[in-house]
mmCIF file of C-alpha atoms and ligand atoms in Angstrom:
data_model
loop_
_atom_site.group_PDB
_atom_site.id
_atom_site.type_symbol
_atom_site.label_atom_id
_atom_site.label_comp_id
_atom_site.label_asym_id
_atom_site.label_seq_id
_atom_site.Cartn_x
_atom_site.Cartn_y
_atom_site.Cartn_z
ATOM 1 C CA MET B 375 123.934 138.193 152.158
ATOM 2 C CA LYS B 376 121.914 139.391 149.449
ATOM 3 C CA THR B 377 120.718 136.425 146.859
ATOM 4 C CA ILE B 378 120.814 137.268 143.487
ATOM 5 C CA LEU B 379 118.220 134.858 140.676
ATOM 6 C CA ILE B 380 120.373 135.593 136.980
ATOM 7 C CA THR B 381 118.032 133.367 134.639
ATOM 8 C CA GLY B 382 119.410 132.285 131.313
ATOM 9 C CA GLY B 383 123.415 132.613 132.926
ATOM 10 C CA ALA B 384 124.390 129.102 131.206
ATOM 11 C CA GLY B 385 123.230 132.041 127.092
ATOM 12 C CA PHE B 386 125.796 134.132 125.759
ATOM 13 C CA ILE B 387 124.818 137.455 127.292
ATOM 14 C CA GLY B 388 124.228 135.729 130.938
ATOM 15 C CA SER B 389 126.873 133.903 131.467
ATOM 16 C CA HIS B 390 129.281 136.940 130.758
ATOM 17 C CA VAL B 391 126.719 138.511 133.219
ATOM 18 C CA VAL B 392 127.173 135.560 135.831
ATOM 19 C CA ARG B 393 130.622 136.182 136.157
ATOM 20 C CA LEU B 394 130.916 140.021 136.564
ATOM 21 C CA PHE B 395 128.376 139.525 139.312
ATOM 22 C CA VAL B 396 130.089 136.103 140.468
ATOM 23 C CA ASN B 397 133.552 137.359 141.742
ATOM 24 C CA LYS B 398 132.336 141.541 141.931
ATOM 25 C CA TYR B 399 129.918 140.975 144.853
ATOM 26 C CA PRO B 400 130.974 138.431 147.212
ATOM 27 C CA ASP B 401 128.775 139.136 149.138
ATOM 28 C CA TYR B 402 125.329 138.071 146.966
ATOM 29 C CA ASN B 403 124.703 134.085 146.604
ATOM 30 C CA ILE B 404 124.431 134.302 142.839
ATOM 31 C CA ILE B 405 121.628 131.353 141.334
ATOM 32 C CA ASN B 406 121.818 130.423 138.146
ATOM 33 C CA LEU B 407 118.097 129.099 136.987
ATOM 34 C CA ASP B 408 118.998 128.475 132.945
ATOM 35 C CA LYS B 409 117.131 125.208 131.176
ATOM 36 C CA LEU B 410 120.255 124.620 129.069
ATOM 37 C CA THR B 411 118.844 124.246 125.624
ATOM 38 C CA TYR B 412 121.053 124.138 123.319
ATOM 39 C CA ALA B 413 122.298 127.828 123.679
ATOM 40 C CA GLY B 414 123.232 127.328 126.819
ATOM 41 C CA ASN B 415 126.417 125.756 127.250
ATOM 42 C CA LEU B 416 127.815 125.634 130.730
ATOM 43 C CA ALA B 417 131.779 125.264 129.980
ATOM 44 C CA ASN B 418 130.498 128.884 129.266
ATOM 45 C CA LEU B 419 131.140 129.522 133.153
ATOM 46 C CA LYS B 420 133.883 127.203 134.194
ATOM 47 C CA ASP B 421 135.804 129.422 135.577
ATOM 48 C CA VAL B 422 133.406 130.873 138.779
ATOM 49 C CA GLU B 423 131.395 127.107 139.007
ATOM 50 C CA SER B 424 133.019 126.336 142.978
ATOM 51 C CA ALA B 425 132.762 129.774 143.886
ATOM 52 C CA SER B 426 130.979 129.381 147.059
ATOM 53 C CA ASN B 427 128.883 132.750 145.985
ATOM 54 C CA TYR B 428 127.871 130.746 142.608
ATOM 55 C CA GLU B 429 125.517 128.657 142.490
ATOM 56 C CA PHE B 430 123.474 126.404 139.278
ATOM 57 C CA VAL B 431 120.304 125.356 138.824
ATOM 58 C CA LYS B 432 118.640 123.868 136.346
ATOM 59 C CA GLY B 433 114.924 124.586 135.791
ATOM 60 C CA ASP B 434 111.861 125.829 132.497
ATOM 61 C CA ILE B 435 110.969 129.059 133.457
ATOM 62 C CA VAL B 436 107.315 127.922 130.963
ATOM 63 C CA ASP B 437 107.552 125.725 134.018
ATOM 64 C CA GLY B 438 105.044 127.963 136.390
ATOM 65 C CA ASP B 439 104.284 125.373 139.825
ATOM 66 C CA PHE B 440 108.898 124.622 139.779
ATOM 67 C CA ILE B 441 109.495 128.489 139.684
ATOM 68 C CA GLN B 442 107.192 128.914 142.338
ATOM 69 C CA LYS B 443 108.558 127.036 144.136
ATOM 70 C CA LEU B 444 112.334 127.817 143.702
ATOM 71 C CA PHE B 445 110.967 131.503 144.762
ATOM 72 C CA GLU B 446 109.017 130.696 148.600
ATOM 73 C CA GLU B 447 112.877 127.964 148.765
ATOM 74 C CA LYS B 448 115.269 131.186 148.459
ATOM 75 C CA GLN B 449 113.478 133.958 148.451
ATOM 76 C CA PHE B 450 115.161 135.627 146.355
ATOM 77 C CA ASP B 451 115.529 139.953 146.840
ATOM 78 C CA GLY B 452 116.744 140.505 143.613
ATOM 79 C CA ILE B 453 115.594 138.974 139.683
ATOM 80 C CA ILE B 454 118.203 139.499 136.918
ATOM 81 C CA HIS B 455 115.781 138.311 133.660
ATOM 82 C CA LEU B 456 118.316 137.074 130.738
ATOM 83 C CA ALA B 457 116.466 133.365 129.774
ATOM 84 C CA ALA B 458 114.264 134.351 126.216
ATOM 85 C CA GLU B 459 114.904 132.560 123.140
ATOM 86 C CA SER B 460 117.282 134.811 121.147
ATOM 87 C CA HIS B 461 117.429 133.878 117.569
ATOM 88 C CA VAL B 462 115.474 135.738 115.398
ATOM 89 C CA ASP B 463 115.434 132.423 112.396
ATOM 90 C CA ARG B 464 114.339 130.259 115.003
ATOM 91 C CA SER B 465 111.712 132.950 115.656
ATOM 92 C CA ILE B 466 110.773 132.285 111.804
ATOM 93 C CA SER B 467 110.892 128.660 111.568
ATOM 94 C CA ASN B 468 109.178 128.139 115.075
ATOM 95 C CA PRO B 469 107.576 130.887 117.035
ATOM 96 C CA MET B 470 105.724 128.485 119.575
ATOM 97 C CA GLU B 471 108.913 128.552 121.722
ATOM 98 C CA PHE B 472 110.054 132.122 121.634
ATOM 99 C CA ILE B 473 106.073 132.880 123.302
ATOM 100 C CA HIS B 474 106.063 129.729 125.555
ATOM 101 C CA THR B 475 110.139 130.894 127.271
ATOM 102 C CA ASN B 476 109.801 134.154 125.839
ATOM 103 C CA ILE B 477 105.979 135.634 127.331
ATOM 104 C CA VAL B 478 104.696 132.805 129.522
ATOM 105 C CA GLY B 479 108.089 132.300 131.683
ATOM 106 C CA THR B 480 108.508 136.031 132.551
ATOM 107 C CA VAL B 481 104.634 136.066 134.281
ATOM 108 C CA ASN B 482 105.650 132.581 135.903
ATOM 109 C CA LEU B 483 108.649 134.676 137.160
ATOM 110 C CA LEU B 484 106.958 137.817 137.713
ATOM 111 C CA ASN B 485 104.040 136.154 139.474
ATOM 112 C CA ALA B 486 106.206 133.561 141.616
ATOM 113 C CA ALA B 487 108.354 137.215 142.463
ATOM 114 C CA ARG B 488 104.861 138.775 143.475
ATOM 115 C CA HIS B 489 103.821 135.797 145.008
ATOM 116 C CA ILE B 490 107.101 136.176 147.416
ATOM 117 C CA TRP B 491 107.632 139.734 148.090
ATOM 118 C CA GLY B 492 103.960 140.316 149.040
ATOM 119 C CA ASP B 493 104.056 144.016 150.057
ATOM 120 C CA GLN B 494 107.416 143.783 151.641
ATOM 121 C CA MET B 495 109.503 145.315 147.811
ATOM 122 C CA GLU B 496 111.332 148.100 150.023
ATOM 123 C CA GLY B 497 115.056 146.915 148.450
ATOM 124 C CA LYS B 498 113.379 144.547 145.975
ATOM 125 C CA ARG B 499 114.750 144.586 142.414
ATOM 126 C CA PHE B 500 113.090 142.123 139.074
ATOM 127 C CA TYR B 501 115.372 143.679 136.019
ATOM 128 C CA HIS B 502 114.459 142.466 133.124
ATOM 129 C CA ILE B 503 116.566 142.570 130.173
ATOM 130 C CA SER B 504 115.359 142.700 126.686
ATOM 131 C CA THR B 505 116.589 144.398 122.914
ATOM 132 C CA ASP B 506 115.951 147.453 120.741
ATOM 133 C CA GLU B 507 114.604 144.623 118.172
ATOM 134 C CA VAL B 508 111.010 145.868 119.300
ATOM 135 C CA TYR B 509 111.481 149.133 118.461
ATOM 136 C CA GLY B 510 110.707 148.169 115.353
ATOM 137 C CA SER B 511 112.916 149.274 112.333
ATOM 138 C CA LEU B 512 115.235 152.846 111.505
ATOM 139 C CA GLY B 513 115.491 154.116 107.859
ATOM 140 C CA GLU B 514 119.000 156.092 106.780
ATOM 141 C CA GLU B 515 118.599 158.485 109.934
ATOM 142 C CA GLY B 516 117.118 158.984 113.951
ATOM 143 C CA PHE B 517 117.850 156.719 116.610
ATOM 144 C CA PHE B 518 116.164 154.632 119.265
ATOM 145 C CA THR B 519 115.098 156.505 122.358
ATOM 146 C CA GLU B 520 112.988 155.044 125.018
ATOM 147 C CA THR B 521 109.360 156.849 123.939
ATOM 148 C CA THR B 522 110.362 155.302 120.875
ATOM 149 C CA ALA B 523 106.711 153.707 120.229
ATOM 150 C CA TYR B 524 107.041 149.604 119.885
ATOM 151 C CA ASP B 525 106.837 148.351 116.316
ATOM 152 C CA PRO B 526 108.276 144.443 116.285
ATOM 153 C CA HIS B 527 108.145 142.657 113.095
ATOM 154 C CA SER B 528 109.835 138.770 113.513
ATOM 155 C CA PRO B 529 108.266 136.389 116.118
ATOM 156 C CA TYR B 530 111.259 136.875 118.380
ATOM 157 C CA SER B 531 111.057 141.108 119.141
ATOM 158 C CA ALA B 532 107.174 140.578 119.705
ATOM 159 C CA SER B 533 107.010 137.974 122.043
ATOM 160 C CA LYS B 534 110.762 140.166 123.840
ATOM 161 C CA ALA B 535 108.213 144.048 123.400
ATOM 162 C CA SER B 536 105.238 141.305 124.925
ATOM 163 C CA SER B 537 106.916 140.517 127.750
ATOM 164 C CA ASP B 538 108.087 144.639 128.151
ATOM 165 C CA HIS B 539 104.220 145.060 128.238
ATOM 166 C CA LEU B 540 103.622 142.132 130.971
ATOM 167 C CA VAL B 541 106.885 143.338 132.885
ATOM 168 C CA ARG B 542 106.216 147.438 132.685
ATOM 169 C CA ALA B 543 101.889 145.938 134.170
ATOM 170 C CA TYR B 544 103.146 144.668 136.777
ATOM 171 C CA HIS B 545 104.652 147.564 137.564
ATOM 172 C CA ASP B 546 102.194 149.613 136.566
ATOM 173 C CA THR B 547 99.047 147.372 138.353
ATOM 174 C CA PHE B 548 100.942 144.944 141.760
ATOM 175 C CA GLY B 549 103.241 147.328 142.313
ATOM 176 C CA LEU B 550 106.751 145.309 141.402
ATOM 177 C CA PRO B 551 109.380 147.233 141.823
ATOM 178 C CA THR B 552 110.511 146.997 138.040
ATOM 179 C CA VAL B 553 113.643 147.993 136.025
ATOM 180 C CA ILE B 554 114.472 147.652 131.904
ATOM 181 C CA SER B 555 116.858 148.072 129.882
ATOM 182 C CA ASN B 556 116.622 147.801 125.706
ATOM 183 C CA CYS B 557 119.574 146.867 124.804
ATOM 184 C CA SER B 558 121.745 147.034 120.794
ATOM 185 C CA ASN B 559 123.458 143.888 118.899
ATOM 186 C CA ASN B 560 126.011 142.015 120.926
ATOM 187 C CA TYR B 561 129.557 141.025 120.691
ATOM 188 C CA GLY B 562 132.050 139.167 121.601
ATOM 189 C CA GLY B 563 133.191 135.411 123.884
ATOM 190 C CA TYR B 564 130.651 132.819 123.742
ATOM 191 C CA GLN B 565 127.904 133.885 121.735
ATOM 192 C CA PHE B 566 125.916 130.887 119.707
ATOM 193 C CA PRO B 567 127.370 130.017 116.103
ATOM 194 C CA GLU B 568 124.118 131.163 114.785
ATOM 195 C CA LYS B 569 125.205 134.558 115.568
ATOM 196 C CA LEU B 570 126.493 137.113 112.763
ATOM 197 C CA ILE B 571 130.067 136.940 114.403
ATOM 198 C CA PRO B 572 130.613 133.939 115.615
ATOM 199 C CA LEU B 573 128.841 132.010 112.797
ATOM 200 C CA PHE B 574 130.824 133.970 109.974
ATOM 201 C CA ILE B 575 134.001 133.262 111.910
ATOM 202 C CA HIS B 576 133.743 129.685 112.170
ATOM 203 C CA ASN B 577 132.532 129.708 109.198
ATOM 204 C CA ILE B 578 135.966 131.825 107.774
ATOM 205 C CA ARG B 579 138.317 129.586 109.900
ATOM 206 C CA ASN B 580 136.212 125.906 107.873
ATOM 207 C CA ASN B 581 136.626 127.788 104.244
ATOM 208 C CA LYS B 582 132.586 127.417 103.939
ATOM 209 C CA PRO B 583 130.044 129.718 102.155
ATOM 210 C CA LEU B 584 129.637 133.306 104.486
ATOM 211 C CA PRO B 585 125.931 133.436 103.775
ATOM 212 C CA VAL B 586 124.551 136.996 103.602
ATOM 213 C CA TYR B 587 120.716 137.574 103.272
ATOM 214 C CA GLY B 588 119.714 140.388 100.331
ATOM 215 C CA LYS B 589 122.301 142.230 99.456
ATOM 216 C CA GLY B 590 123.858 142.392 103.086
ATOM 217 C CA GLU B 591 122.308 145.920 103.580
ATOM 218 C CA ASN B 592 120.583 145.907 106.432
ATOM 219 C CA VAL B 593 122.556 147.913 110.062
ATOM 220 C CA ARG B 594 123.148 146.652 113.396
ATOM 221 C CA ASP B 595 124.589 148.639 116.349
ATOM 222 C CA TRP B 596 127.132 146.242 117.723
ATOM 223 C CA LEU B 597 128.165 147.430 121.394
ATOM 224 C CA TYR B 598 130.581 144.472 123.630
ATOM 225 C CA VAL B 599 129.679 142.065 126.269
ATOM 226 C CA GLU B 600 131.002 143.156 128.542
ATOM 227 C CA ASP B 601 130.588 146.840 128.137
ATOM 228 C CA HIS B 602 126.663 144.999 128.472
ATOM 229 C CA ALA B 603 127.750 143.460 131.450
ATOM 230 C CA ASN B 604 128.669 146.798 132.734
ATOM 231 C CA ALA B 605 125.636 148.047 131.657
ATOM 232 C CA ILE B 606 123.507 145.790 133.623
ATOM 233 C CA ASP B 607 125.376 145.559 136.881
ATOM 234 C CA LEU B 608 124.187 149.686 137.043
ATOM 235 C CA ILE B 609 121.164 149.648 135.619
ATOM 236 C CA TYR B 610 120.585 146.614 138.452
ATOM 237 C CA HIS B 611 122.209 148.864 141.318
ATOM 238 C CA LYS B 612 121.232 151.901 140.471
ATOM 239 C CA GLY B 613 118.477 152.565 138.168
ATOM 240 C CA VAL B 614 114.944 154.061 139.287
ATOM 241 C CA ILE B 615 111.754 152.161 139.184
ATOM 242 C CA GLY B 616 109.789 151.600 137.079
ATOM 243 C CA GLU B 617 112.438 152.991 134.165
ATOM 244 C CA THR B 618 113.336 151.774 131.009
ATOM 245 C CA TYR B 619 117.438 152.362 129.567
ATOM 246 C CA ASN B 620 118.125 151.809 126.148
ATOM 247 C CA ILE B 621 121.946 151.191 126.702
ATOM 248 C CA GLY B 622 124.222 150.822 122.240
ATOM 249 C CA GLY B 623 127.615 151.346 120.630
ATOM 250 C CA ASN B 624 126.969 153.662 119.188
ATOM 251 C CA ASN B 625 128.915 151.794 115.663
ATOM 252 C CA GLU B 626 126.729 151.703 113.152
ATOM 253 C CA TRP B 627 127.965 148.423 111.153
ATOM 254 C CA LYS B 628 125.758 147.496 106.918
ATOM 255 C CA ASN B 629 126.130 143.771 107.610
ATOM 256 C CA ILE B 630 128.864 144.064 103.686
ATOM 257 C CA ASP B 631 131.608 145.977 105.533
ATOM 258 C CA LEU B 632 131.950 144.346 108.898
ATOM 259 C CA ILE B 633 131.088 140.375 107.195
ATOM 260 C CA LYS B 634 134.372 142.831 104.879
ATOM 261 C CA VAL B 635 136.260 143.669 108.385
ATOM 262 C CA LEU B 636 136.255 140.030 109.830
ATOM 263 C CA CYS B 637 137.299 138.461 106.184
ATOM 264 C CA GLU B 638 140.097 140.787 106.457
ATOM 265 C CA LYS B 639 141.360 139.848 109.722
ATOM 266 C CA MET B 640 140.624 135.881 109.902
ATOM 267 C CA ASP B 641 142.818 136.483 106.958
ATOM 268 C CA VAL B 642 145.933 138.915 108.646
ATOM 269 C CA LYS B 643 145.266 135.838 111.817
ATOM 270 C CA LEU B 644 145.506 132.501 109.368
ATOM 271 C CA GLY B 645 147.962 133.816 107.879
ATOM 272 C CA ARG B 646 145.859 133.280 104.214
ATOM 273 C CA GLU B 647 146.512 136.250 101.641
ATOM 274 C CA LYS B 648 144.785 139.339 101.656
ATOM 275 C CA GLY B 649 141.075 138.930 100.049
ATOM 276 C CA THR B 650 140.899 135.449 100.263
ATOM 277 C CA SER B 651 138.377 135.112 102.844
ATOM 278 C CA GLU B 652 135.989 137.624 101.598
ATOM 279 C CA LYS B 653 136.055 134.762 98.385
ATOM 280 C CA LEU B 654 133.625 132.978 101.048
ATOM 281 C CA ILE B 655 130.959 135.757 100.037
ATOM 282 C CA THR B 656 127.676 134.523 98.592
ATOM 283 C CA TYR B 657 124.803 136.762 98.726
ATOM 284 C CA VAL B 658 121.507 134.690 99.747
ATOM 285 C CA LYS B 659 117.651 134.112 99.919
ATOM 286 C CA ASP B 660 116.688 137.589 102.799
ATOM 287 C CA ARG B 661 115.295 137.111 105.836
ATOM 288 C CA ALA B 662 111.871 137.588 105.658
ATOM 289 C CA GLY B 663 110.741 141.089 107.709
ATOM 290 C CA HIS B 664 114.233 141.904 107.746
ATOM 291 C CA ASP B 665 115.012 145.119 109.951
ATOM 292 C CA LEU B 666 116.451 147.854 107.916
ATOM 293 C CA ARG B 667 118.297 149.650 110.798
ATOM 294 C CA TYR B 668 118.589 149.155 114.338
ATOM 295 C CA ALA B 669 120.550 152.556 115.947
ATOM 296 C CA ILE B 670 120.260 153.733 119.528
ATOM 297 C CA ASP B 671 120.411 156.718 121.383
ATOM 298 C CA SER B 672 121.964 155.382 124.848
ATOM 299 C CA SER B 673 121.547 159.089 126.136
ATOM 300 C CA LYS B 674 119.984 158.277 129.358
ATOM 301 C CA ILE B 675 122.109 155.983 130.239
ATOM 302 C CA GLN B 676 124.791 158.230 129.376
ATOM 303 C CA LYS B 677 123.851 161.046 131.558
ATOM 304 C CA GLU B 678 121.482 159.983 134.522
ATOM 305 C CA LEU B 679 123.257 156.243 135.385
ATOM 306 C CA GLY B 680 126.748 157.716 133.640
ATOM 307 C CA TRP B 681 127.177 154.496 131.422
ATOM 308 C CA GLU B 682 129.396 154.208 128.179
ATOM 309 C CA PRO B 683 131.029 152.070 126.437
ATOM 310 C CA SER B 684 134.845 151.169 127.634
ATOM 311 C CA LEU B 685 135.866 149.674 124.651
ATOM 312 C CA GLN B 686 136.167 150.586 120.731
ATOM 313 C CA PHE B 687 134.349 148.703 118.042
ATOM 314 C CA GLU B 688 138.968 148.196 116.618
ATOM 315 C CA GLU B 689 139.861 146.951 119.374
ATOM 316 C CA GLY B 690 136.667 144.473 120.349
ATOM 317 C CA ILE B 691 136.149 142.554 118.107
ATOM 318 C CA GLU B 692 140.480 141.889 117.608
ATOM 319 C CA ILE B 693 139.892 140.083 120.968
ATOM 320 C CA THR B 694 136.298 138.387 119.853
ATOM 321 C CA ILE B 695 137.810 136.618 117.047
ATOM 322 C CA ASN B 696 141.002 136.307 118.838
ATOM 323 C CA TRP B 697 139.261 134.691 120.926
ATOM 324 C CA TYR B 698 137.118 132.466 118.700
ATOM 325 C CA VAL B 699 140.813 131.320 117.454
ATOM 326 C CA GLU B 700 142.153 130.339 120.689
ATOM 327 C CA ASN B 701 139.411 128.565 121.782
ATOM 328 C CA GLN B 702 138.524 126.019 118.775
ATOM 329 C CA ASP B 703 137.282 123.029 121.257
ATOM 330 C CA TRP B 704 134.337 125.446 123.101
ATOM 331 C CA LEU B 705 133.098 126.298 119.052
ATOM 332 C CA ASP B 706 133.874 122.403 117.951
ATOM 333 C CA ASN B 707 131.443 121.640 121.272
ATOM 334 C CA VAL B 708 128.561 123.890 120.510
ATOM 335 C CA THR B 709 128.985 122.943 116.187
ATOM 336 C CA SER B 710 127.195 120.074 116.637
ATOM 337 C CA GLY B 711 124.324 117.784 117.217
ATOM 338 C CA ASP B 712 121.387 120.041 117.152
ATOM 339 C CA TYR B 713 123.509 122.751 116.297
ATOM 340 C CA LEU B 714 124.260 121.503 112.078
ATOM 341 C CA LYS B 715 120.612 119.908 112.352
ATOM 342 C CA TYR B 716 119.626 123.668 112.392
ATOM 343 C CA TYR B 717 122.264 124.652 109.407
ATOM 344 C CA GLU B 718 121.406 122.435 107.291
ATOM 345 C CA LYS B 719 117.997 123.324 107.610
ATOM 346 C CA GLN B 720 118.094 127.227 108.025
ATOM 347 C CA TYR B 721 120.812 127.734 104.821
ATOM 348 C CA ILE B 722 120.201 124.344 102.565
ATOM 349 C CA ASP B 723 117.524 126.510 100.042
ATOM 350 C CA ARG B 724 118.827 129.363 100.133
HETATM 351 P P1 NAD X 849 121.499 133.327 124.463
HETATM 352 O O1 NAD X 849 120.348 131.922 123.358
HETATM 353 O O2 NAD X 849 122.883 132.372 124.771
HETATM 354 O O3 NAD X 849 120.823 132.099 126.295
HETATM 355 C C1 NAD X 849 119.591 132.579 125.955
HETATM 356 C C2 NAD X 849 119.586 131.062 127.618
HETATM 357 O O4 NAD X 849 118.165 131.244 128.254
HETATM 358 C C3 NAD X 849 120.964 129.640 127.214
HETATM 359 O O5 NAD X 849 120.891 129.248 127.919
HETATM 360 C C4 NAD X 849 119.180 128.892 127.456
HETATM 361 O O6 NAD X 849 119.013 127.703 128.019
HETATM 362 C C5 NAD X 849 118.341 130.080 128.820
HETATM 363 N N1 NAD X 849 116.745 129.503 128.646
HETATM 364 C C6 NAD X 849 116.243 129.865 126.694
HETATM 365 N N2 NAD X 849 115.464 128.833 127.349
HETATM 366 C C7 NAD X 849 114.330 128.649 128.467
HETATM 367 C C8 NAD X 849 113.364 128.380 129.575
HETATM 368 N N3 NAD X 849 112.195 128.064 129.301
HETATM 369 N N4 NAD X 849 113.764 128.560 130.772
HETATM 370 C C9 NAD X 849 115.222 128.284 130.932
HETATM 371 N N5 NAD X 849 116.652 129.517 130.910
HETATM 372 C C10 NAD X 849 116.991 129.310 128.873
HETATM 373 O O7 NAD X 849 120.726 135.037 124.487
HETATM 374 P P2 NAD X 849 121.881 135.697 124.839
HETATM 375 O O8 NAD X 849 122.041 136.337 123.267
HETATM 376 O O9 NAD X 849 122.627 135.991 125.943
HETATM 377 O O10 NAD X 849 120.816 136.603 125.163
HETATM 378 C C11 NAD X 849 120.095 137.197 126.236
HETATM 379 C C12 NAD X 849 118.480 137.690 126.517
HETATM 380 O O11 NAD X 849 119.778 138.702 126.319
HETATM 381 C C13 NAD X 849 117.861 137.344 125.850
HETATM 382 O O12 NAD X 849 116.608 137.947 126.539
HETATM 383 C C14 NAD X 849 118.182 138.867 124.268
HETATM 384 O O13 NAD X 849 116.542 138.747 123.790
HETATM 385 C C15 NAD X 849 118.124 140.003 125.913
HETATM 386 N N6 NAD X 849 119.188 140.650 124.203
HETATM 387 C C16 NAD X 849 120.389 139.796 123.119
HETATM 388 C C17 NAD X 849 120.819 141.079 122.486
HETATM 389 C C18 NAD X 849 122.218 139.978 121.148
HETATM 390 O O14 NAD X 849 122.675 140.661 120.862
HETATM 391 N N7 NAD X 849 122.231 139.069 121.924
HETATM 392 C C19 NAD X 849 120.797 142.264 122.476
HETATM 393 C C20 NAD X 849 119.283 142.784 123.803
HETATM 394 C C21 NAD X 849 119.452 141.672 124.274
HETATM 395 P P1 TYD X 850 122.090 137.803 114.093
HETATM 396 O O1 TYD X 850 123.748 137.884 114.484
HETATM 397 O O2 TYD X 850 121.037 136.860 113.938
HETATM 398 O O3 TYD X 850 120.936 139.250 114.895
HETATM 399 P P2 TYD X 850 119.259 140.551 115.176
HETATM 400 O O4 TYD X 850 119.290 139.327 113.917
HETATM 401 O O5 TYD X 850 119.433 139.826 115.450
HETATM 402 O O6 TYD X 850 120.683 141.597 114.470
HETATM 403 O O7 TYD X 850 122.165 138.751 112.653
HETATM 404 C C1 TYD X 850 122.421 139.996 112.544
HETATM 405 C C2 TYD X 850 122.851 141.040 111.374
HETATM 406 O O8 TYD X 850 123.255 139.613 110.944
HETATM 407 C C3 TYD X 850 120.852 140.440 110.241
HETATM 408 O O9 TYD X 850 121.275 141.741 109.431
HETATM 409 C C4 TYD X 850 121.118 139.725 110.270
HETATM 410 C C5 TYD X 850 122.612 139.300 108.984
HETATM 411 N N1 TYD X 850 123.376 137.865 108.773
HETATM 412 C C6 TYD X 850 123.161 137.560 108.091
HETATM 413 O O10 TYD X 850 123.096 137.436 106.206
HETATM 414 N N2 TYD X 850 123.620 136.282 107.509
HETATM 415 C C7 TYD X 850 123.829 135.034 108.245
HETATM 416 O O11 TYD X 850 123.313 133.987 108.639
HETATM 417 C C8 TYD X 850 123.224 135.615 110.333
HETATM 418 C C9 TYD X 850 122.965 134.983 110.888
HETATM 419 C C10 TYD X 850 122.882 137.340 110.265
#
């Protein structure tokens, strides 16, 4: 029986990864370590919480002593590290949280893995989940490959870039069996409604303005979250130690075009007259340091590990819209408290 630590398992992507691993690998003990920040929500894991191969541990990866003790007690065979502060806008208003969790937290995990594994690294694995945002911004053409030089622009992406470098440094210096993947923007159910797609679905439903940053011309490459979870499964098991894999949807959208698709589909879903939701579009002040375009070349993982996205965007966005419309209780529960304060502060002066 292997014991696998998944950090940040109560968050958006983490909850999909925990669900996949708990259901697919009954012979793994899956331990989900999460601080339950505003973005962490155990309701995301209701369907697996009583599985015999699943355990939740509440804790902070920034607390080095706690992490060390947890590793000594559980003797993890593998780590899939997703816990992070993940929202660019929050990193602009409060960078220090990002430095603590994304950088110090990652180093605490690396140190603890080194400590328990010592020279016995055979069969062990430290898998760090990262983002395409570390590569910076593209112009109209080209794609990020695994060898694109890092050029982060937001405190979020700079903190993720820093953690990637540290993971590689622990591989090169101490021989830690690490692997890294950098993925493009994810969408799907259970995403906190501060990110573009769930926020706009929520606002359309509630007839609230849709705050489009700048001219809405920035481009993102969107991947359905379960396709990311499947890639993580593949890389965890088959990825080569010391390597990096880019994961992307080959699915670029200008923000404004994507927003118009959401508006059209929501009009149909809510039985509103065509064009009703588009009237909610409100152009607001641009995000500081806003990267123009992200696009991933995922040919390495496709060729070497045989991964490819299973869903076309048309299908994925339909599933996603249905999920948020059908899970109004989930949305209502998370759009209270800290989130409401954040939302007012974020959008009041724009
Ligand atoms: P999220 O914000 O939804 O979830 C993050 C989780 O980490 C939450 O459950 C939170 O409680 C937990 N957490 C935060 N600080 C912690 C701490 N100090 N100790 C323990 N737990 C803590 O994030 P997400 O969108 O699911 O992203 C997960 C990972 O994937 C991140 O590392 C992110 O950089 C990366 N990523 C995200 C995307 C995306 O589109 N969302 C794309 C590529 C990579
Ligand atoms: P987001 O979901 O925050 O992801 P990221 O910044 O990590 O790519 O934003 C996606 C795009 O949508 C990004 O170009 C910023 C833009 N955006 C808006 O125009 N308005 C909003 O309210 C939000 C949250 C994002």
